[in-house]
Short mmCIF file of N, CA, C and O in Angstrom, two decimals:
data_model
loop_
_atom_site.label_atom_id
_atom_site.label_comp_id
_atom_site.label_asym_id
_atom_site.label_seq_id
_atom_site.Cartn_x
_atom_site.Cartn_y
_atom_site.Cartn_z
N UNK F 1237 124.59 116.16 95.66
CA UNK F 1237 124.46 116.91 97.03
C UNK F 1237 124.91 115.93 97.91
O UNK F 1237 124.33 115.17 98.51
N UNK F 1238 126.25 116.70 98.72
CA UNK F 1238 126.64 115.53 99.67
C UNK F 1238 125.70 116.16 100.96
O UNK F 1238 125.28 117.11 101.14
N UNK F 1239 125.32 115.32 101.62
CA UNK F 1239 124.85 115.15 103.09
C UNK F 1239 125.24 114.39 103.87
O UNK F 1239 125.79 113.49 103.72
N UNK F 1240 125.29 115.18 105.05
CA UNK F 1240 126.09 114.16 106.51
C UNK F 1240 125.55 114.76 107.55
O UNK F 1240 125.35 116.14 107.63
N UNK F 1241 125.15 113.92 108.24
CA UNK F 1241 124.63 113.93 109.35
C UNK F 1241 125.71 113.44 110.86
O UNK F 1241 125.99 112.12 110.61
N UNK F 1242 126.45 114.02 111.72
CA UNK F 1242 127.17 113.67 112.96
C UNK F 1242 126.69 113.39 114.08
O UNK F 1242 125.87 114.56 114.33
N UNK F 1243 127.06 112.37 114.92
CA UNK F 1243 126.24 112.32 116.28
C UNK F 1243 127.27 111.72 117.13
O UNK F 1243 128.65 111.43 116.73
N UNK F 1244 127.28 112.34 118.65
CA UNK F 1244 128.21 112.15 119.52
C UNK F 1244 129.52 113.15 119.51
O UNK F 1244 129.66 113.78 118.53
N UNK F 1245 130.38 112.82 120.44
CA UNK F 1245 131.72 113.75 120.75
C UNK F 1245 132.46 113.18 119.53
O UNK F 1245 132.62 112.15 119.05
N UNK F 1246 132.95 114.42 118.93
CA UNK F 1246 134.16 114.12 117.93
C UNK F 1246 133.54 113.61 116.74
O UNK F 1246 134.11 112.95 115.78
N UNK F 1247 132.28 113.75 116.51
CA UNK F 1247 131.24 113.25 115.45
C UNK F 1247 131.62 111.47 115.29
O UNK F 1247 131.99 110.83 113.96
N UNK F 1248 131.46 110.89 116.30
CA UNK F 1248 131.84 109.24 116.52
C UNK F 1248 130.82 108.61 115.25
O UNK F 1248 131.20 107.62 114.84
N UNK F 1249 129.76 109.05 115.29
CA UNK F 1249 128.77 108.49 114.01
C UNK F 1249 128.50 109.16 113.27
O UNK F 1249 127.65 110.68 113.39
N UNK F 1250 128.80 108.61 111.80
CA UNK F 1250 128.46 109.64 111.29
C UNK F 1250 127.32 108.63 109.63
O UNK F 1250 127.80 107.70 109.57
N UNK F 1251 126.25 109.67 109.13
CA UNK F 1251 125.70 108.77 108.34
C UNK F 1251 125.74 109.87 107.11
O UNK F 1251 125.71 111.20 107.32
N UNK F 1252 126.28 109.67 105.80
CA UNK F 1252 126.44 110.25 105.18
C UNK F 1252 126.46 109.78 103.57
O UNK F 1252 125.95 108.59 103.46
N UNK F 1253 125.51 110.79 102.73
CA UNK F 1253 125.38 110.38 101.46
C UNK F 1253 126.35 111.25 100.44
O UNK F 1253 126.24 112.70 100.66
N UNK F 1254 127.02 111.09 99.55
CA UNK F 1254 127.82 111.62 98.57
C UNK F 1254 127.14 111.93 97.12
O UNK F 1254 127.97 112.46 96.60
N UNK F 1255 125.96 111.57 97.16
CA UNK F 1255 125.31 111.99 95.96
C UNK F 1255 125.24 110.63 95.13
O UNK F 1255 124.21 110.60 94.18
N UNK F 1256 125.84 109.75 95.23
CA UNK F 1256 125.82 108.07 94.91
C UNK F 1256 125.44 107.49 95.53
O UNK F 1256 124.66 106.51 95.28
N UNK F 1257 126.23 107.45 96.93
CA UNK F 1257 126.31 106.37 97.98
C UNK F 1257 125.93 106.65 99.29
O UNK F 1257 126.33 107.62 99.67
N UNK F 1258 125.21 105.63 99.88
CA UNK F 1258 124.94 106.16 101.38
C UNK F 1258 125.76 105.36 102.32
O UNK F 1258 126.02 104.18 102.33
N UNK F 1259 126.41 105.79 103.39
CA UNK F 1259 127.38 105.14 104.29
C UNK F 1259 126.96 105.48 105.82
O UNK F 1259 126.70 106.86 105.96
N UNK F 1260 127.07 104.49 106.63
CA UNK F 1260 126.68 104.83 108.17
C UNK F 1260 128.17 104.19 108.65
O UNK F 1260 128.79 103.20 108.38
N UNK F 1261 128.81 105.02 109.52
CA UNK F 1261 130.33 105.03 109.72
C UNK F 1261 130.37 105.14 111.45
O UNK F 1261 129.92 105.82 111.73
N UNK F 1262 131.02 104.42 112.15
CA UNK F 1262 130.93 104.27 113.52
C UNK F 1262 132.70 104.52 113.48
O UNK F 1262 133.21 103.44 113.01
N UNK F 1263 133.22 105.30 114.55
CA UNK F 1263 134.96 105.48 114.15
C UNK F 1263 135.34 104.96 115.59
O UNK F 1263 136.55 104.90 115.43
N UNK F 1264 134.83 104.67 116.61
CA UNK F 1264 135.31 104.35 117.96
C UNK F 1264 134.93 103.20 118.28
O UNK F 1264 135.69 102.43 119.33
N UNK F 1265 133.44 102.72 118.57
CA UNK F 1265 132.76 101.62 119.15
C UNK F 1265 132.19 100.77 118.41
O UNK F 1265 132.10 100.95 117.13
N UNK F 1266 131.47 99.70 119.02
CA UNK F 1266 130.68 98.78 117.89
C UNK F 1266 129.15 99.57 117.42
O UNK F 1266 128.96 100.82 117.67
N UNK F 1267 129.24 99.37 116.31
CA UNK F 1267 127.62 99.65 115.69
C UNK F 1267 126.80 98.52 115.77
O UNK F 1267 127.02 97.51 115.01
N UNK F 1268 125.69 98.70 116.61
CA UNK F 1268 124.84 98.10 116.78
C UNK F 1268 123.38 98.06 116.29
O UNK F 1268 123.05 99.38 116.14
N UNK F 1269 122.53 97.18 115.53
CA UNK F 1269 121.62 97.56 114.71
C UNK F 1269 120.55 96.56 115.87
O UNK F 1269 120.80 95.41 115.86
N UNK F 1270 119.57 97.21 116.45
CA UNK F 1270 118.74 96.87 117.42
C UNK F 1270 117.32 96.67 117.41
O UNK F 1270 117.01 97.76 116.98
N UNK F 1271 116.79 95.71 117.36
CA UNK F 1271 115.11 95.65 117.21
C UNK F 1271 114.70 95.21 118.33
O UNK F 1271 114.70 93.78 118.53
N UNK F 1272 113.98 95.94 118.90
CA UNK F 1272 113.35 95.28 120.30
C UNK F 1272 111.90 94.96 120.60
O UNK F 1272 111.41 94.60 121.48
N UNK F 1273 111.54 94.73 119.25
CA UNK F 1273 110.12 94.78 119.21
C UNK F 1273 109.73 93.10 119.38
O UNK F 1273 110.49 92.62 118.76
N UNK F 1274 108.72 92.69 119.81
CA UNK F 1274 108.84 91.57 119.83
C UNK F 1274 108.22 90.59 119.04
O UNK F 1274 107.39 90.99 118.02
N UNK F 1275 109.02 89.35 118.80
CA UNK F 1275 108.71 88.39 117.58
C UNK F 1275 108.98 89.24 116.28
O UNK F 1275 108.27 88.82 115.48
N UNK F 1276 109.92 90.31 116.13
CA UNK F 1276 110.06 90.81 114.90
C UNK F 1276 111.22 90.78 114.12
O UNK F 1276 112.15 90.11 115.02
N UNK F 1277 111.56 91.19 113.29
CA UNK F 1277 112.94 91.07 112.25
C UNK F 1277 113.67 92.00 112.00
O UNK F 1277 113.15 93.08 112.00
N UNK F 1278 115.23 91.56 111.64
CA UNK F 1278 115.86 92.70 110.75
C UNK F 1278 115.98 91.86 109.56
O UNK F 1278 116.32 90.86 109.44
N UNK F 1279 115.56 93.09 108.76
CA UNK F 1279 115.53 92.30 107.23
C UNK F 1279 116.57 92.97 106.39
O UNK F 1279 116.17 94.72 106.25
N UNK F 1280 117.47 92.64 105.64
CA UNK F 1280 118.22 93.18 104.69
C UNK F 1280 117.65 92.81 103.10
O UNK F 1280 117.61 91.80 102.63
N UNK F 1281 117.25 93.92 102.81
CA UNK F 1281 116.97 93.86 101.06
C UNK F 1281 117.94 94.82 100.16
O UNK F 1281 118.49 95.96 100.73
N UNK F 1282 117.89 94.44 99.18
CA UNK F 1282 118.45 95.39 97.86
C UNK F 1282 118.00 94.97 96.38
O UNK F 1282 117.21 94.07 96.31
N UNK F 1283 117.97 95.39 95.53
CA UNK F 1283 117.81 95.48 94.36
C UNK F 1283 118.39 94.07 93.69
O UNK F 1283 119.54 93.54 94.11
N UNK F 1284 117.65 93.20 92.73
CA UNK F 1284 117.95 92.00 92.40
C UNK F 1284 118.86 91.94 91.05
O UNK F 1284 118.88 91.15 90.39
N UNK F 1285 119.11 93.35 90.42
CA UNK F 1285 119.47 93.07 88.97
C UNK F 1285 118.57 93.51 88.25
O UNK F 1285 118.77 93.78 87.11
N UNK F 1286 117.40 93.39 88.47
CA UNK F 1286 116.30 93.36 87.27
C UNK F 1286 115.31 94.68 87.88
O UNK F 1286 114.32 94.92 86.94
N UNK F 1287 115.50 95.30 88.84
CA UNK F 1287 114.83 96.37 89.16
C UNK F 1287 113.76 96.24 90.00
O UNK F 1287 113.14 97.07 90.90
N UNK F 1288 113.72 95.00 90.81
CA UNK F 1288 113.18 94.54 91.69
C UNK F 1288 113.50 94.47 93.32
O UNK F 1288 115.23 94.24 93.31
N UNK F 1289 113.13 94.72 94.51
CA UNK F 1289 113.77 94.75 95.90
C UNK F 1289 113.54 93.53 96.09
O UNK F 1289 112.37 92.80 96.37
N UNK F 1290 114.62 92.58 96.90
CA UNK F 1290 114.29 91.55 97.40
C UNK F 1290 114.98 91.49 98.25
O UNK F 1290 115.80 91.93 98.83
N UNK F 1291 114.37 90.21 99.52
CA UNK F 1291 115.05 90.14 100.65
C UNK F 1291 116.45 88.95 100.38
O UNK F 1291 116.30 88.03 99.80
N UNK F 1292 117.55 89.42 101.19
CA UNK F 1292 118.68 88.58 101.15
C UNK F 1292 118.90 87.85 102.60
O UNK F 1292 119.56 86.75 102.69
N UNK F 1293 118.66 88.55 103.71
CA UNK F 1293 119.04 88.37 104.89
C UNK F 1293 117.95 88.85 105.85
O UNK F 1293 117.60 90.09 105.58
N UNK F 1294 117.48 87.63 106.54
CA UNK F 1294 116.49 88.23 107.63
C UNK F 1294 117.06 87.48 108.98
O UNK F 1294 117.62 86.37 109.11
N UNK F 1295 117.12 88.41 109.89
CA UNK F 1295 117.47 87.97 111.21
C UNK F 1295 115.95 87.56 112.01
O UNK F 1295 115.28 88.69 112.17
N UNK F 1296 115.74 86.61 112.14
CA UNK F 1296 114.15 86.09 112.52
C UNK F 1296 113.80 86.32 113.94
O UNK F 1296 114.52 85.18 114.72
N UNK F 1297 113.14 87.28 114.68
CA UNK F 1297 113.28 87.14 115.97
C UNK F 1297 112.61 86.11 116.59
O UNK F 1297 112.31 86.08 117.48
N UNK F 1298 111.18 85.79 115.86
CA UNK F 1298 110.26 85.15 116.25
C UNK F 1298 110.51 83.47 116.18
O UNK F 1298 110.32 82.83 117.30
N UNK F 1299 111.42 83.41 115.54
CA UNK F 1299 112.24 81.77 115.18
C UNK F 1299 113.89 81.70 115.79
O UNK F 1299 113.98 80.54 115.61
N UNK F 1300 114.15 82.78 115.83
CA UNK F 1300 115.70 83.00 116.58
C UNK F 1300 116.59 82.35 115.79
O UNK F 1300 117.33 81.09 116.09
N UNK F 1301 116.56 82.65 114.63
CA UNK F 1301 117.51 82.15 113.56
C UNK F 1301 117.64 83.08 112.63
O UNK F 1301 117.12 84.45 112.32
N UNK F 1302 118.93 82.78 111.77
CA UNK F 1302 119.14 83.81 110.53
C UNK F 1302 118.69 83.39 109.58
O UNK F 1302 119.17 81.71 108.98
N UNK F 1303 118.21 83.68 108.17
CA UNK F 1303 117.72 82.98 107.10
C UNK F 1303 118.61 83.79 106.20
O UNK F 1303 117.96 85.17 105.88
N UNK F 1304 119.16 83.05 105.19
CA UNK F 1304 119.60 83.59 104.01
C UNK F 1304 118.66 83.20 102.72
O UNK F 1304 118.66 81.86 102.37
N UNK F 1305 117.82 84.13 102.44
CA UNK F 1305 117.01 84.26 101.05
C UNK F 1305 117.77 83.74 99.71
O UNK F 1305 116.80 83.26 98.61
N UNK F 1306 118.85 83.88 99.82
CA UNK F 1306 119.43 84.12 98.29
C UNK F 1306 120.68 83.17 98.47
O UNK F 1306 121.29 83.25 100.02
N UNK F 1307 121.52 82.78 97.97
CA UNK F 1307 122.97 82.03 97.83
C UNK F 1307 123.94 83.13 98.69
O UNK F 1307 124.22 84.15 98.54
N UNK F 1308 124.63 82.21 99.60
CA UNK F 1308 125.87 83.02 100.37
C UNK F 1308 127.39 82.54 99.76
O UNK F 1308 127.32 81.10 99.99
N UNK F 1309 127.99 83.18 99.22
CA UNK F 1309 129.13 83.02 98.91
C UNK F 1309 130.41 83.08 100.04
O UNK F 1309 130.41 84.58 100.41
N UNK F 1310 131.16 82.76 100.25
CA UNK F 1310 131.99 82.61 101.40
C UNK F 1310 133.48 82.83 100.84
O UNK F 1310 133.78 81.92 99.87
N UNK F 1311 134.25 83.60 100.76
CA UNK F 1311 135.91 84.00 100.51
C UNK F 1311 136.71 83.00 100.93
O UNK F 1311 136.53 82.10 101.61
N UNK F 1312 137.58 82.76 100.04
CA UNK F 1312 138.49 81.87 100.06
C UNK F 1312 139.40 81.94 101.73
O UNK F 1312 139.52 82.88 102.11
N UNK F 1313 139.16 80.80 102.16
CA UNK F 1313 139.76 80.66 103.70
C UNK F 1313 139.14 81.05 104.53
O UNK F 1313 139.29 81.19 105.77
N UNK F 1314 137.58 81.24 104.31
CA UNK F 1314 136.59 81.69 105.31
C UNK F 1314 135.86 80.75 105.67
O UNK F 1314 135.29 79.62 104.59
N UNK F 1315 135.36 79.78 106.95
CA UNK F 1315 135.07 78.74 107.08
C UNK F 1315 133.85 79.01 107.57
O UNK F 1315 133.07 80.03 108.19
N UNK F 1316 132.61 77.85 107.38
CA UNK F 1316 131.51 77.80 107.98
C UNK F 1316 131.62 76.66 108.73
O UNK F 1316 131.61 75.65 108.70
N UNK F 1317 130.92 77.02 109.94
CA UNK F 1317 131.37 75.86 111.20
C UNK F 1317 130.16 75.68 111.85
O UNK F 1317 129.10 76.29 111.72
N UNK F 1318 129.92 74.19 112.50
CA UNK F 1318 128.60 73.83 113.03
C UNK F 1318 127.32 73.99 111.95
O UNK F 1318 126.52 74.39 112.39
N UNK F 1319 127.58 73.32 110.69
CA UNK F 1319 126.67 73.45 109.86
C UNK F 1319 125.23 72.55 110.23
O UNK F 1319 124.20 72.87 109.95
N UNK F 1320 125.39 71.67 111.22
CA UNK F 1320 124.26 70.91 111.63
C UNK F 1320 123.53 71.82 112.32
O UNK F 1320 122.35 71.18 112.59
N UNK F 1321 123.69 72.84 113.12
CA UNK F 1321 122.72 73.57 113.55
C UNK F 1321 121.64 74.23 112.57
O UNK F 1321 120.80 75.10 112.91
N UNK F 1322 121.99 74.14 111.26
CA UNK F 1322 121.30 75.04 110.27
C UNK F 1322 120.32 74.14 110.16
O UNK F 1322 120.38 73.61 108.77
N UNK F 1323 119.02 73.88 110.56
CA UNK F 1323 118.04 72.87 110.07
C UNK F 1323 116.91 73.86 110.30
O UNK F 1323 116.50 74.40 111.09
#
């Protein structure tokens, strides 16, 4: 069952489910995910391949840092810079 919700002029922001996958799409501007609650986080979770949901990435509002809870892989020619800040 396809479900689509469109927002803004010319449906610039679309949230869509095609029966298998969900997509959030912005067609003209930045897509911002904002949490304005004091000392709270933005948490990215997904299935871990065994049926459990685990946290992969946390943007930690109270510690003002980004936490990778699982291994991060960088594609060829993608640079990680200033690793000394990751303490």
